[in-house]
Short mmCIF file of C-alpha atoms and ligand atoms in Angstrom, two decimals:
data_model
loop_
_atom_site.label_atom_id
_atom_site.label_comp_id
_atom_site.label_asym_id
_atom_site.label_seq_id
_atom_site.Cartn_x
_atom_site.Cartn_y
_atom_site.Cartn_z
CA MET A 1 -5.97 13.32 9.42
CA ARG A 2 -4.30 14.96 7.03
CA LEU A 3 -1.35 17.47 8.06
CA PHE A 4 -1.08 21.17 7.07
CA CYS A 5 2.63 22.57 6.90
CA PHE A 6 2.78 26.08 5.71
CA PHE A 7 2.44 25.86 1.94
CA TRP A 8 1.95 22.38 1.00
CA ILE A 9 -0.69 19.34 2.49
CA VAL A 10 0.95 16.20 3.21
CA LYS A 11 -0.69 12.96 1.94
CA ARG A 12 -0.55 10.16 4.33
CA ILE A 13 -0.95 6.86 1.74
CA LEU A 14 -1.09 2.83 3.98
CA PHE A 15 -0.98 -0.45 1.81
CA VAL A 16 -2.70 -2.98 3.21
CA CYS A 17 -2.09 -6.72 3.21
CA LEU A 18 -2.44 -9.67 5.27
CA GLY A 19 1.08 -10.33 6.60
CA ASN A 20 2.59 -7.35 5.11
CA ILE A 21 5.88 -9.74 3.72
CA CYS A 22 4.64 -9.76 0.22
CA ARG A 23 2.08 -7.02 -1.80
CA SER A 24 1.94 -4.36 0.76
CA PRO A 25 5.44 -3.66 1.21
CA LEU A 26 6.49 -3.66 -2.60
CA ALA A 27 3.28 -1.39 -3.06
CA GLU A 28 4.61 1.00 -0.76
CA GLU A 29 7.73 0.83 -2.35
CA LEU A 30 6.59 1.52 -5.98
CA PHE A 31 4.67 4.35 -4.42
CA ARG A 32 7.33 5.86 -2.73
CA GLU A 33 10.31 5.81 -5.61
CA LYS A 34 7.28 7.24 -8.00
CA VAL A 35 6.68 9.64 -5.60
CA LYS A 36 11.17 10.47 -5.42
CA ARG A 37 11.25 10.37 -8.92
CA LEU A 38 8.97 13.51 -8.87
CA GLY A 39 10.82 15.01 -6.01
CA LYS A 40 7.61 15.39 -4.14
CA LEU A 41 8.71 13.18 -1.18
CA ASP A 42 7.73 16.16 1.45
CA GLU A 43 4.33 15.49 0.04
CA PHE A 44 3.75 12.61 0.79
CA GLU A 45 3.74 10.01 4.20
CA ILE A 46 3.37 6.20 3.01
CA ASP A 47 4.23 3.08 4.74
CA SER A 48 2.40 -0.12 4.56
CA CYS A 49 0.97 -2.74 7.20
CA GLY A 50 -1.06 -6.51 7.45
CA THR A 51 -4.60 -7.01 9.07
CA GLU A 52 -2.91 -10.57 10.77
CA SER A 53 0.23 -10.61 12.97
CA TYR A 54 2.19 -13.63 12.05
CA HIS A 55 5.13 -11.86 10.48
CA VAL A 56 4.74 -8.84 12.23
CA GLY A 57 9.24 -7.44 12.56
CA GLU A 58 10.22 -9.35 9.90
CA MET A 59 12.10 -7.88 7.14
CA ALA A 60 9.66 -8.29 3.43
CA ASP A 61 9.29 -12.24 1.84
CA PRO A 62 12.79 -12.80 0.15
CA ARG A 63 11.12 -13.26 -3.44
CA THR A 64 9.45 -9.85 -2.73
CA ARG A 65 13.12 -8.16 -1.99
CA GLU A 66 14.29 -9.77 -5.41
CA VAL A 67 11.71 -8.51 -7.31
CA ALA A 68 12.13 -5.32 -6.15
CA THR A 69 16.12 -5.66 -6.81
CA GLU A 70 15.56 -6.74 -10.19
CA ASN A 71 13.59 -3.29 -10.48
CA GLY A 72 15.79 -1.45 -8.49
CA MET A 73 13.93 -0.55 -5.35
CA ASN A 74 14.94 -1.79 -1.86
CA VAL A 75 12.29 -2.55 0.21
CA GLN A 76 13.72 -2.25 4.00
CA HIS A 77 10.06 -1.96 5.76
CA HIS A 78 9.62 -4.70 8.70
CA ALA A 79 5.67 -6.17 9.11
CA ARG A 80 3.66 -4.60 11.38
CA GLN A 81 -0.17 -5.01 12.09
CA ILE A 82 -2.50 -2.26 11.27
CA SER A 83 -4.19 -0.63 14.65
CA ALA A 84 -7.31 1.47 15.17
CA HIS A 85 -4.60 4.86 14.44
CA ASP A 86 -3.98 3.98 11.31
CA PHE A 87 -7.29 5.20 10.33
CA GLN A 88 -6.88 8.12 11.87
CA LYS A 89 -3.61 8.73 10.83
CA TYR A 90 -3.99 7.90 7.02
CA ASP A 91 -6.13 9.94 3.57
CA LEU A 92 -6.12 6.70 2.00
CA LEU A 93 -6.39 3.03 2.75
CA LEU A 94 -5.73 0.45 0.46
CA ALA A 95 -7.00 -3.51 0.33
CA MET A 96 -5.32 -5.60 -1.41
CA ASP A 97 -8.31 -7.35 -2.02
CA LYS A 98 -11.58 -7.75 -0.55
CA LEU A 99 -11.21 -9.56 1.89
CA ILE A 100 -8.59 -8.00 3.17
CA LEU A 101 -11.42 -4.82 3.17
CA GLU A 102 -13.74 -7.01 5.34
CA GLU A 103 -10.48 -7.55 7.86
CA MET A 104 -10.02 -3.58 8.62
CA ARG A 105 -14.06 -3.15 9.64
CA GLN A 106 -12.37 -4.60 13.01
CA PHE A 107 -9.90 -2.37 13.46
CA ALA A 108 -11.69 0.91 12.32
CA PRO A 109 -12.74 3.02 15.62
CA LEU A 110 -15.80 4.53 13.64
CA HIS A 111 -17.62 2.72 10.89
CA GLN A 112 -17.03 6.18 8.46
CA LEU A 113 -13.53 5.43 8.96
CA MET A 114 -14.24 2.73 6.40
CA ASP A 115 -14.41 5.76 3.76
CA LYS A 116 -10.78 6.05 3.58
CA VAL A 117 -10.55 2.70 2.05
CA PHE A 118 -10.63 1.64 -1.72
CA LEU A 119 -9.49 -1.44 -2.98
CA MET A 120 -5.42 -1.26 -5.04
CA ARG A 121 -7.46 -2.72 -8.26
CA GLN A 122 -9.71 0.42 -8.50
CA PHE A 123 -6.23 2.04 -9.59
CA ASP A 124 -5.25 -0.63 -11.85
CA THR A 125 -4.74 1.64 -15.24
CA LYS A 126 -5.31 -1.42 -17.46
CA GLY A 127 -9.26 -0.70 -16.02
CA SER A 128 -8.83 -4.88 -14.82
CA THR A 129 -12.24 -6.65 -14.30
CA SER A 130 -10.19 -8.45 -11.00
CA GLN A 131 -9.75 -6.88 -8.33
CA ARG A 132 -7.66 -8.56 -6.00
CA VAL A 133 -4.55 -8.14 -6.33
CA PRO A 134 -3.46 -11.90 -5.85
CA ASP A 135 -1.59 -13.33 -2.63
CA PRO A 136 1.24 -13.91 -4.07
CA TYR A 137 2.67 -16.41 -0.42
CA MET A 138 2.25 -19.41 -2.05
CA GLY A 139 3.68 -19.33 -5.33
CA SER A 140 6.64 -19.05 -7.36
CA ILE A 141 8.92 -15.64 -7.62
CA GLN A 142 7.17 -15.82 -10.98
CA ASP A 143 3.55 -14.82 -9.17
CA PHE A 144 5.62 -12.32 -7.17
CA ARG A 145 7.05 -10.86 -10.95
CA GLU A 146 3.03 -11.21 -12.16
CA VAL A 147 2.38 -8.70 -8.96
CA TYR A 148 4.91 -6.63 -9.55
CA ARG A 149 3.63 -5.55 -12.64
CA ILE A 150 -0.06 -5.14 -11.48
CA LEU A 151 1.64 -3.17 -8.43
CA ASP A 152 3.10 -0.84 -10.82
CA ARG A 153 -0.01 -0.09 -12.94
CA CYS A 154 -2.11 0.44 -9.66
CA THR A 155 0.70 2.95 -8.26
CA ASP A 156 0.16 4.84 -11.77
CA GLY A 157 -2.94 5.25 -11.52
CA LEU A 158 -2.92 6.24 -7.14
CA LEU A 159 -0.26 8.64 -7.36
CA ASP A 160 -2.34 10.52 -10.43
CA TYR A 161 -5.34 10.07 -8.32
CA CYS A 162 -3.45 11.92 -4.86
CA LEU A 163 -1.69 14.10 -7.22
CA GLN A 164 -5.29 15.67 -8.16
CA MET A 165 -6.21 15.29 -4.69
CA LYS A 166 -6.94 18.81 -2.51
P1 4NP B 201 1.07 -10.83 1.82
O1 4NP B 201 1.19 -12.64 1.56
O2 4NP B 201 -0.50 -10.53 2.28
O3 4NP B 201 0.62 -10.01 0.29
O4 4NP B 201 1.64 -10.41 2.47
C1 4NP B 201 1.67 -12.99 2.65
C2 4NP B 201 1.80 -13.14 3.63
C3 4NP B 201 2.00 -14.13 4.37
C4 4NP B 201 0.76 -15.21 4.91
C5 4NP B 201 -0.02 -15.16 4.01
C6 4NP B 201 0.29 -14.15 3.15
N1 4NP B 201 0.55 -16.47 5.55
O5 4NP B 201 -0.28 -16.96 5.35
O6 4NP B 201 1.73 -15.96 6.50
#
């Protein structure tokens, strides 16, 4: 539910991946940085989570934090699992791939709330044919850098979309 605060509207954005230690915390921080640069942090609530509980409470993967640092950011997020409440609280939920989107269904308290869920790649400014932000967990630091480049474009597209949201 969008929160009306006297003169402005708070847009609530949630990034969702599997473990909440690689892709979604990086997306969360990239998006927060862009919102911050626009001086609009008070207009957004931004968070991330995972569909699985494997890493709950853990800091982001060291490679996620390394890539963030390379790009002047600091990822401080601790992993958490998605809950039914997230579907009520957030306006937009961004799934990193179709499998995650399908997994999210079991957490949605009402199936209509899945209307708030979008694939992250839909916002890729490069107009990618792939629908996935690839899972870099079993990969190398280069895979994390590629995920960063994809998320950088997708968060640009998402921010444009959010700025047009009523
Ligand atoms: P993420 O990556 O979903 O982008 O956080 C993964 C993290 C952990 C695992 C898989 C993917 N895992 O199997 O533990």
